[in-house]
mmCIF file of C-alpha atoms in Angstrom:
data_model
loop_
_atom_site.group_PDB
_atom_site.id
_atom_site.type_symbol
_atom_site.label_atom_id
_atom_site.label_comp_id
_atom_site.label_asym_id
_atom_site.label_seq_id
_atom_site.Cartn_x
_atom_site.Cartn_y
_atom_site.Cartn_z
ATOM 1 C CA MET A 21 -55.284 -0.077 -19.843
ATOM 2 C CA ASP A 22 -55.722 1.147 -16.318
ATOM 3 C CA GLN A 23 -55.257 4.927 -16.262
ATOM 4 C CA ALA A 24 -53.326 4.902 -13.017
ATOM 5 C CA LEU A 25 -50.689 2.550 -14.571
ATOM 6 C CA LEU A 26 -50.304 4.853 -17.669
ATOM 7 C CA VAL A 27 -49.834 7.813 -15.344
ATOM 8 C CA PHE A 28 -47.313 5.990 -13.258
ATOM 9 C CA ILE A 29 -45.295 4.956 -16.325
ATOM 10 C CA THR A 30 -45.239 8.525 -17.569
ATOM 11 C CA VAL A 31 -44.081 9.900 -14.217
ATOM 12 C CA ALA A 32 -41.376 7.210 -13.898
ATOM 13 C CA GLU A 33 -40.041 7.883 -17.450
ATOM 14 C CA GLN A 34 -40.210 11.706 -17.168
ATOM 15 C CA LYS A 35 -38.934 11.708 -13.626
ATOM 16 C CA ASN A 36 -41.084 14.780 -13.022
ATOM 17 C CA PHE A 37 -44.775 15.284 -12.105
ATOM 18 C CA THR A 38 -45.061 18.533 -14.058
ATOM 19 C CA ARG A 39 -43.635 17.132 -17.323
ATOM 20 C CA ALA A 40 -45.813 14.069 -16.875
ATOM 21 C CA ALA A 41 -48.901 16.214 -16.444
ATOM 22 C CA GLU A 42 -48.083 18.156 -19.627
ATOM 23 C CA MET A 43 -47.548 14.994 -21.665
ATOM 24 C CA LEU A 44 -50.874 13.510 -20.345
ATOM 25 C CA HIS A 45 -52.834 16.827 -20.799
ATOM 26 C CA MET A 46 -53.726 16.595 -17.086
ATOM 27 C CA THR A 47 -53.354 18.816 -14.080
ATOM 28 C CA GLN A 48 -50.563 18.038 -11.653
ATOM 29 C CA PRO A 49 -52.985 17.403 -8.743
ATOM 30 C CA ALA A 50 -54.720 14.831 -10.901
ATOM 31 C CA VAL A 51 -51.386 13.090 -11.656
ATOM 32 C CA SER A 52 -50.599 13.113 -7.906
ATOM 33 C CA HIS A 53 -54.050 11.622 -7.213
ATOM 34 C CA TYR A 54 -53.551 8.705 -9.616
ATOM 35 C CA ILE A 55 -50.120 7.931 -8.090
ATOM 36 C CA LYS A 56 -51.562 8.012 -4.587
ATOM 37 C CA ASP A 57 -54.356 5.647 -5.574
ATOM 38 C CA LEU A 58 -51.967 3.275 -7.209
ATOM 39 C CA GLU A 59 -49.669 3.224 -4.125
ATOM 40 C CA GLN A 60 -52.658 2.585 -1.842
ATOM 41 C CA THR A 61 -53.716 -0.255 -4.133
ATOM 42 C CA MET A 62 -50.174 -1.743 -4.003
ATOM 43 C CA GLY A 63 -49.898 -1.177 -0.345
ATOM 44 C CA THR A 64 -46.523 0.634 -0.509
ATOM 45 C CA LYS A 65 -44.751 3.682 -1.838
ATOM 46 C CA LEU A 66 -43.513 3.326 -5.393
ATOM 47 C CA LEU A 67 -41.646 6.623 -5.902
ATOM 48 C CA GLU A 68 -38.998 8.528 -3.971
ATOM 49 C CA ARG A 69 -39.844 12.268 -4.141
ATOM 50 C CA THR A 70 -37.741 15.276 -3.250
ATOM 51 C CA ASN A 71 -37.651 18.881 -4.503
ATOM 52 C CA LYS A 72 -34.845 17.791 -6.865
ATOM 53 C CA TYR A 73 -36.003 14.422 -8.277
ATOM 54 C CA VAL A 74 -38.646 11.751 -8.611
ATOM 55 C CA ARG A 75 -37.333 8.120 -8.966
ATOM 56 C CA LEU A 76 -38.462 4.592 -8.518
ATOM 57 C CA ASN A 77 -37.780 2.616 -5.415
ATOM 58 C CA LYS A 78 -37.475 -1.231 -5.489
ATOM 59 C CA ALA A 79 -41.196 -1.757 -5.446
ATOM 60 C CA GLY A 80 -41.639 0.933 -8.023
ATOM 61 C CA GLU A 81 -39.186 -0.823 -10.348
ATOM 62 C CA ILE A 82 -41.223 -4.075 -10.105
ATOM 63 C CA VAL A 83 -44.549 -2.236 -10.840
ATOM 64 C CA PHE A 84 -42.866 -0.262 -13.685
ATOM 65 C CA TYR A 85 -41.471 -3.325 -15.448
ATOM 66 C CA HIS A 86 -44.816 -5.096 -15.386
ATOM 67 C CA ALA A 87 -46.862 -2.026 -16.172
ATOM 68 C CA LYS A 88 -44.697 -1.585 -19.400
ATOM 69 C CA GLU A 89 -45.461 -5.171 -20.348
ATOM 70 C CA MET A 90 -49.104 -4.595 -19.715
ATOM 71 C CA LEU A 91 -49.084 -1.438 -21.823
ATOM 72 C CA GLY A 92 -47.349 -3.288 -24.650
ATOM 73 C CA LEU A 93 -49.911 -6.153 -24.523
ATOM 74 C CA HIS A 94 -52.808 -3.633 -24.375
ATOM 75 C CA THR A 95 -51.486 -1.784 -27.440
ATOM 76 C CA ARG A 96 -50.898 -5.070 -29.293
ATOM 77 C CA MET A 97 -54.375 -6.340 -28.543
ATOM 78 C CA HIS A 98 -55.887 -3.213 -30.121
ATOM 79 C CA SER A 99 -53.610 -3.581 -33.100
ATOM 80 C CA LEU A 100 -54.434 -7.212 -33.756
ATOM 81 C CA VAL A 101 -58.170 -6.477 -33.591
ATOM 82 C CA ASP A 102 -57.742 -3.470 -35.868
ATOM 83 C CA ASP A 103 -55.725 -5.674 -38.406
ATOM 84 C CA LEU A 104 -58.799 -7.883 -38.783
ATOM 85 C CA LEU A 105 -60.807 -4.964 -40.045
ATOM 86 C CA HIS A 106 -58.310 -2.901 -42.048
ATOM 87 C CA THR A 107 -55.361 -3.119 -44.420
ATOM 88 C CA ALA A 108 -51.867 -3.169 -43.049
ATOM 89 C CA SER A 109 -51.042 0.253 -41.702
ATOM 90 C CA GLY A 110 -49.440 2.049 -38.760
ATOM 91 C CA GLU A 111 -46.085 2.057 -37.048
ATOM 92 C CA LEU A 112 -43.570 -0.777 -37.424
ATOM 93 C CA ILE A 113 -40.463 -0.554 -35.148
ATOM 94 C CA ILE A 114 -37.651 -2.480 -36.800
ATOM 95 C CA GLY A 115 -34.189 -3.208 -35.301
ATOM 96 C CA ALA A 116 -31.311 -4.483 -37.448
ATOM 97 C CA SER A 117 -27.676 -5.320 -36.910
ATOM 98 C CA TYR A 118 -25.257 -3.077 -38.649
ATOM 99 C CA THR A 119 -24.589 -5.048 -41.937
ATOM 100 C CA PHE A 120 -28.204 -5.730 -42.660
ATOM 101 C CA GLY A 121 -29.444 -2.369 -41.361
ATOM 102 C CA GLU A 122 -27.036 -0.206 -43.203
ATOM 103 C CA TYR A 123 -26.660 -2.039 -46.540
ATOM 104 C CA ILE A 124 -29.782 -4.217 -47.247
ATOM 105 C CA LEU A 125 -32.614 -2.885 -45.074
ATOM 106 C CA PRO A 126 -33.043 0.397 -47.126
ATOM 107 C CA HIS A 127 -33.905 -1.794 -50.174
ATOM 108 C CA VAL A 128 -36.371 -3.909 -48.179
ATOM 109 C CA LEU A 129 -38.031 -0.680 -46.839
ATOM 110 C CA ALA A 130 -38.406 0.657 -50.362
ATOM 111 C CA GLU A 131 -40.267 -2.453 -51.353
ATOM 112 C CA LEU A 132 -42.353 -2.300 -48.155
ATOM 113 C CA ASP A 133 -43.335 1.321 -49.051
ATOM 114 C CA ARG A 134 -44.252 0.306 -52.590
ATOM 115 C CA GLN A 135 -46.613 -2.433 -51.393
ATOM 116 C CA TYR A 136 -47.872 -0.956 -48.183
ATOM 117 C CA PRO A 137 -47.529 2.783 -48.215
ATOM 118 C CA LEU A 138 -49.573 3.158 -44.958
ATOM 119 C CA ILE A 139 -46.885 1.386 -42.923
ATOM 120 C CA LYS A 140 -44.554 3.835 -41.258
ATOM 121 C CA PRO A 141 -41.278 2.146 -40.218
ATOM 122 C CA THR A 142 -39.006 3.337 -37.428
ATOM 123 C CA ILE A 143 -35.528 1.903 -37.585
ATOM 124 C CA LYS A 144 -33.038 1.214 -34.662
ATOM 125 C CA ILE A 145 -29.512 -0.084 -35.498
ATOM 126 C CA GLY A 146 -27.377 -2.015 -33.021
ATOM 127 C CA ASN A 147 -25.185 -4.990 -32.811
ATOM 128 C CA THR A 148 -26.761 -8.498 -32.668
ATOM 129 C CA GLU A 149 -26.772 -8.694 -28.846
ATOM 130 C CA LYS A 150 -28.450 -5.355 -28.572
ATOM 131 C CA ILE A 151 -31.158 -6.114 -31.100
ATOM 132 C CA ALA A 152 -32.039 -9.325 -29.256
ATOM 133 C CA GLU A 153 -32.234 -7.398 -25.995
ATOM 134 C CA TRP A 154 -34.521 -4.771 -27.510
ATOM 135 C CA VAL A 155 -36.859 -7.411 -28.928
ATOM 136 C CA ALA A 156 -37.004 -9.207 -25.584
ATOM 137 C CA ASP A 157 -37.796 -5.881 -23.774
ATOM 138 C CA HIS A 158 -40.684 -5.177 -26.262
ATOM 139 C CA GLN A 159 -38.896 -2.156 -27.614
ATOM 140 C CA LEU A 160 -38.954 -3.571 -31.204
ATOM 141 C CA ASP A 161 -41.701 -5.318 -33.203
ATOM 142 C CA VAL A 162 -39.125 -7.372 -35.149
ATOM 143 C CA GLY A 163 -35.347 -7.539 -35.372
ATOM 144 C CA VAL A 164 -32.951 -8.760 -38.001
ATOM 145 C CA VAL A 165 -29.554 -10.122 -36.897
ATOM 146 C CA GLU A 166 -26.474 -11.739 -38.385
ATOM 147 C CA GLY A 167 -24.651 -14.869 -37.325
ATOM 148 C CA ASP A 168 -25.790 -17.318 -34.560
ATOM 149 C CA LEU A 169 -28.183 -16.224 -31.930
ATOM 150 C CA HIS A 170 -29.845 -18.281 -29.185
ATOM 151 C CA HIS A 171 -32.454 -16.787 -26.791
ATOM 152 C CA GLU A 172 -35.122 -18.738 -24.832
ATOM 153 C CA LYS A 173 -37.609 -15.924 -24.960
ATOM 154 C CA LEU A 174 -37.360 -15.209 -28.721
ATOM 155 C CA PHE A 175 -38.327 -16.818 -31.962
ATOM 156 C CA ILE A 176 -35.456 -16.798 -34.439
ATOM 157 C CA GLU A 177 -35.848 -17.739 -38.123
ATOM 158 C CA PRO A 178 -32.947 -17.723 -40.632
ATOM 159 C CA PHE A 179 -34.039 -16.346 -44.030
ATOM 160 C CA ALA A 180 -30.958 -15.504 -46.081
ATOM 161 C CA GLU A 181 -27.333 -16.505 -46.519
ATOM 162 C CA ASP A 182 -24.489 -14.054 -46.267
ATOM 163 C CA LEU A 183 -20.881 -14.733 -47.506
ATOM 164 C CA MET A 184 -18.012 -13.284 -45.620
ATOM 165 C CA TYR A 185 -15.002 -12.559 -47.768
ATOM 166 C CA LEU A 186 -11.411 -11.597 -47.101
ATOM 167 C CA ILE A 187 -11.158 -7.919 -47.975
ATOM 168 C CA ILE A 188 -7.814 -6.195 -48.738
ATOM 169 C CA SER A 189 -6.808 -2.941 -50.481
ATOM 170 C CA THR A 190 -5.950 -3.096 -54.128
ATOM 171 C CA GLY A 191 -2.474 -1.954 -53.158
ATOM 172 C CA HIS A 192 -1.936 -4.623 -50.536
ATOM 173 C CA PRO A 193 1.060 -7.113 -51.343
ATOM 174 C CA LEU A 194 -1.503 -9.955 -51.284
ATOM 175 C CA ALA A 195 -3.495 -8.260 -54.084
ATOM 176 C CA GLN A 196 -0.629 -9.120 -56.444
ATOM 177 C CA LYS A 197 -0.569 -12.847 -55.705
ATOM 178 C CA SER A 198 -2.329 -15.177 -58.165
ATOM 179 C CA LYS A 199 -3.092 -17.531 -55.322
ATOM 180 C CA ILE A 200 -3.527 -16.833 -51.613
ATOM 181 C CA CYS A 201 -3.184 -19.592 -49.018
ATOM 182 C CA VAL A 202 -4.224 -19.523 -45.327
ATOM 183 C CA GLY A 203 -0.559 -19.219 -44.291
ATOM 184 C CA ASP A 204 -0.375 -15.839 -46.040
ATOM 185 C CA LEU A 205 -3.058 -14.485 -43.505
ATOM 186 C CA SER A 206 -1.212 -15.232 -40.281
ATOM 187 C CA GLY A 207 1.072 -12.397 -39.266
ATOM 188 C CA GLU A 208 -1.168 -9.757 -40.919
ATOM 189 C CA LYS A 209 -2.760 -6.885 -39.054
ATOM 190 C CA TRP A 210 -6.580 -7.585 -38.832
ATOM 191 C CA ILE A 211 -9.235 -4.954 -38.332
ATOM 192 C CA VAL A 212 -12.335 -6.379 -36.634
ATOM 193 C CA ARG A 213 -15.652 -5.244 -35.250
ATOM 194 C CA GLU A 214 -16.499 -4.867 -31.507
ATOM 195 C CA LYS A 215 -17.483 -7.847 -29.377
ATOM 196 C CA GLY A 216 -21.255 -8.505 -29.457
ATOM 197 C CA SER A 217 -21.283 -7.852 -33.207
ATOM 198 C CA GLY A 218 -22.359 -10.640 -35.501
ATOM 199 C CA THR A 219 -19.571 -9.772 -37.796
ATOM 200 C CA ARG A 220 -17.012 -10.088 -34.949
ATOM 201 C CA GLU A 221 -18.488 -13.486 -34.131
ATOM 202 C CA MET A 222 -17.787 -14.650 -37.686
ATOM 203 C CA GLN A 223 -14.344 -13.061 -37.745
ATOM 204 C CA GLU A 224 -13.308 -14.986 -34.641
ATOM 205 C CA LYS A 225 -14.779 -18.255 -36.029
ATOM 206 C CA VAL A 226 -12.620 -17.793 -39.126
ATOM 207 C CA PHE A 227 -9.524 -17.242 -36.977
ATOM 208 C CA GLU A 228 -10.249 -20.427 -35.097
ATOM 209 C CA ALA A 229 -11.346 -22.522 -38.055
ATOM 210 C CA LEU A 230 -8.381 -21.581 -40.337
ATOM 211 C CA HIS A 231 -5.813 -21.359 -37.373
ATOM 212 C CA ILE A 232 -5.029 -17.691 -38.248
ATOM 213 C CA GLN A 233 -2.838 -15.889 -35.788
ATOM 214 C CA PRO A 234 -2.888 -12.125 -36.553
ATOM 215 C CA SER A 235 0.176 -10.125 -35.719
ATOM 216 C CA GLU A 236 -2.144 -7.382 -34.302
ATOM 217 C CA ILE A 237 -5.886 -6.860 -33.932
ATOM 218 C CA LEU A 238 -7.506 -3.463 -34.190
ATOM 219 C CA GLU A 239 -11.106 -3.186 -33.016
ATOM 220 C CA PHE A 240 -13.480 -0.664 -34.570
ATOM 221 C CA GLY A 241 -17.189 -0.142 -33.882
ATOM 222 C CA SER A 242 -18.104 0.724 -37.466
ATOM 223 C CA THR A 243 -18.033 -1.137 -40.657
ATOM 224 C CA GLN A 244 -17.551 2.039 -42.578
ATOM 225 C CA VAL A 245 -14.413 2.882 -40.542
ATOM 226 C CA ILE A 246 -13.065 -0.544 -41.113
ATOM 227 C CA LYS A 247 -13.538 -0.267 -44.864
ATOM 228 C CA GLU A 248 -11.838 3.092 -45.002
ATOM 229 C CA SER A 249 -8.931 1.759 -42.865
ATOM 230 C CA VAL A 250 -8.395 -1.290 -45.095
ATOM 231 C CA GLU A 251 -8.559 0.953 -48.133
ATOM 232 C CA ALA A 252 -5.844 3.135 -46.586
ATOM 233 C CA GLY A 253 -3.607 0.113 -46.127
ATOM 234 C CA LEU A 254 -3.934 -0.166 -42.372
ATOM 235 C CA GLY A 255 -4.719 -3.851 -42.406
ATOM 236 C CA ILE A 256 -6.986 -6.593 -43.803
ATOM 237 C CA THR A 257 -10.507 -7.732 -42.694
ATOM 238 C CA LEU A 258 -13.373 -10.110 -43.167
ATOM 239 C CA LEU A 259 -16.610 -8.464 -44.190
ATOM 240 C CA SER A 260 -20.006 -9.309 -45.751
ATOM 241 C CA GLN A 261 -20.078 -9.257 -49.543
ATOM 242 C CA TRP A 262 -23.024 -6.781 -49.219
ATOM 243 C CA ALA A 263 -21.048 -4.287 -47.122
ATOM 244 C CA VAL A 264 -18.282 -3.847 -49.778
ATOM 245 C CA ARG A 265 -20.120 -4.231 -53.073
ATOM 246 C CA LYS A 266 -19.744 -0.563 -54.040
ATOM 247 C CA GLU A 267 -16.081 -0.448 -53.134
ATOM 248 C CA ILE A 268 -15.443 -3.640 -55.158
ATOM 249 C CA LEU A 269 -17.221 -2.070 -58.240
ATOM 250 C CA LEU A 270 -15.123 1.150 -57.811
ATOM 251 C CA GLY A 271 -11.910 -0.920 -57.469
ATOM 252 C CA THR A 272 -10.829 0.561 -54.112
ATOM 253 C CA LEU A 273 -11.103 -2.721 -52.283
ATOM 254 C CA LYS A 274 -10.556 -6.323 -53.415
ATOM 255 C CA ARG A 275 -12.540 -9.394 -52.480
ATOM 256 C CA VAL A 276 -10.209 -12.360 -52.099
ATOM 257 C CA CYS A 277 -10.948 -16.085 -52.001
ATOM 258 C CA CYS A 278 -8.632 -18.637 -50.458
ATOM 259 C CA GLN A 279 -8.969 -22.090 -48.826
ATOM 260 C CA GLY A 280 -11.787 -21.926 -46.325
ATOM 261 C CA LEU A 281 -13.177 -18.671 -47.514
ATOM 262 C CA PRO A 282 -15.616 -17.177 -48.206
ATOM 263 C CA PHE A 283 -17.305 -18.032 -44.856
ATOM 264 C CA SER A 284 -21.092 -18.542 -44.753
ATOM 265 C CA ARG A 285 -23.478 -17.237 -42.160
ATOM 266 C CA LYS A 286 -27.230 -16.537 -41.939
ATOM 267 C CA PHE A 287 -29.366 -13.509 -41.483
ATOM 268 C CA SER A 288 -32.232 -14.283 -39.177
ATOM 269 C CA TRP A 289 -35.379 -12.392 -38.159
ATOM 270 C CA VAL A 290 -36.277 -12.228 -34.517
ATOM 271 C CA THR A 291 -39.593 -11.714 -32.811
ATOM 272 C CA GLN A 292 -41.329 -12.401 -29.457
ATOM 273 C CA ASN A 293 -42.064 -16.052 -29.008
ATOM 274 C CA ILE A 294 -45.806 -15.557 -29.320
ATOM 275 C CA THR A 295 -48.649 -16.945 -31.580
ATOM 276 C CA PHE A 296 -50.041 -13.656 -32.896
ATOM 277 C CA LYS A 297 -48.174 -11.038 -34.818
ATOM 278 C CA THR A 298 -49.545 -7.698 -36.017
ATOM 279 C CA LYS A 299 -50.268 -7.446 -39.641
ATOM 280 C CA VAL A 300 -47.610 -4.853 -40.282
ATOM 281 C CA THR A 301 -45.035 -7.326 -38.846
ATOM 282 C CA GLU A 302 -46.428 -10.199 -40.895
ATOM 283 C CA VAL A 303 -46.163 -8.319 -44.199
ATOM 284 C CA PHE A 304 -42.667 -7.191 -43.396
ATOM 285 C CA LEU A 305 -41.615 -10.783 -42.746
ATOM 286 C CA ASP A 306 -43.360 -11.919 -45.951
ATOM 287 C CA ILE A 307 -41.105 -9.538 -47.814
ATOM 288 C CA LEU A 308 -37.968 -10.718 -46.076
ATOM 289 C CA GLY A 309 -38.961 -14.366 -46.806
ATOM 290 C CA ASN A 310 -39.738 -13.537 -50.461
ATOM 291 C CA LYS A 311 -36.370 -12.313 -51.759
ATOM 292 C CA SER A 312 -37.689 -12.102 -55.306
ATOM 293 C CA GLY A 313 -39.804 -9.195 -54.050
ATOM 294 C CA PHE A 314 -36.749 -6.889 -54.167
ATOM 295 C CA PRO A 315 -34.309 -7.591 -57.007
ATOM 296 C CA GLN A 316 -31.409 -5.844 -55.110
ATOM 297 C CA PHE A 317 -31.322 -8.789 -52.769
ATOM 298 C CA LYS A 318 -30.835 -11.375 -55.498
ATOM 299 C CA ALA A 319 -28.325 -9.173 -57.319
ATOM 300 C CA LEU A 320 -26.198 -8.973 -54.182
ATOM 301 C CA GLU A 321 -26.099 -12.768 -53.857
ATOM 302 C CA LYS A 322 -24.395 -13.244 -57.246
#
């Protein structure tokens, strides 16, 4: 990649010439020289500079965006060529939505490490919308999301089913009923995830499909907080079977079936919509597609 673009990206990200020079192991005059040459090439100033800050102007924002894409393509080109000559190794940046990332991905990574110990994964957790955004912006090699996702710039492939169950505390009045009908669920206080979450999307679909009208909705940004709140008797919820398996075994939460439930959704992997993938990405996707490769996955589906 052109050295001037690399210097420019570093200055823009560090917002400081001195720090950029330190990171690049260059002198500050050399950094300034590269920036000056790039600005002459582009025919305009790219940075606003004062004694207090360095920041991108409008032209700089355009150059920065495309320079980042070029850097990503340059790195990817080298990775693909290297993959032809060596076994799968190196960094793999994975993003996952909360349910998959917190309750299933650790088992997948253990299997990845067993088969390919030279791959070093980095994990970023976010809701489904955020994972899609990170993949589209080249911040992730691959993402795993839950629920429905449509994005014109991404390739999205379902690979596993998830069942969403009504979850209540063992001390809840509904826990004592031999049979629960949908009518029992209206008027209850429901605890749900934040908007943008795949779990929240499913929760709202269930409300609509079953004509459930909660008496009150509490919105929490963490599945763990929701589970603790339900266990404490604050309300009821709809969660993935995988998110509550330990609590079900311990008897602190109860998984309930009624008409229309459990509700099925899909886990999908998400990548850039491109022909070539790095070998580390391909082997990770192979493990996702081959659920028999990690027994924990099959056990959770029972």
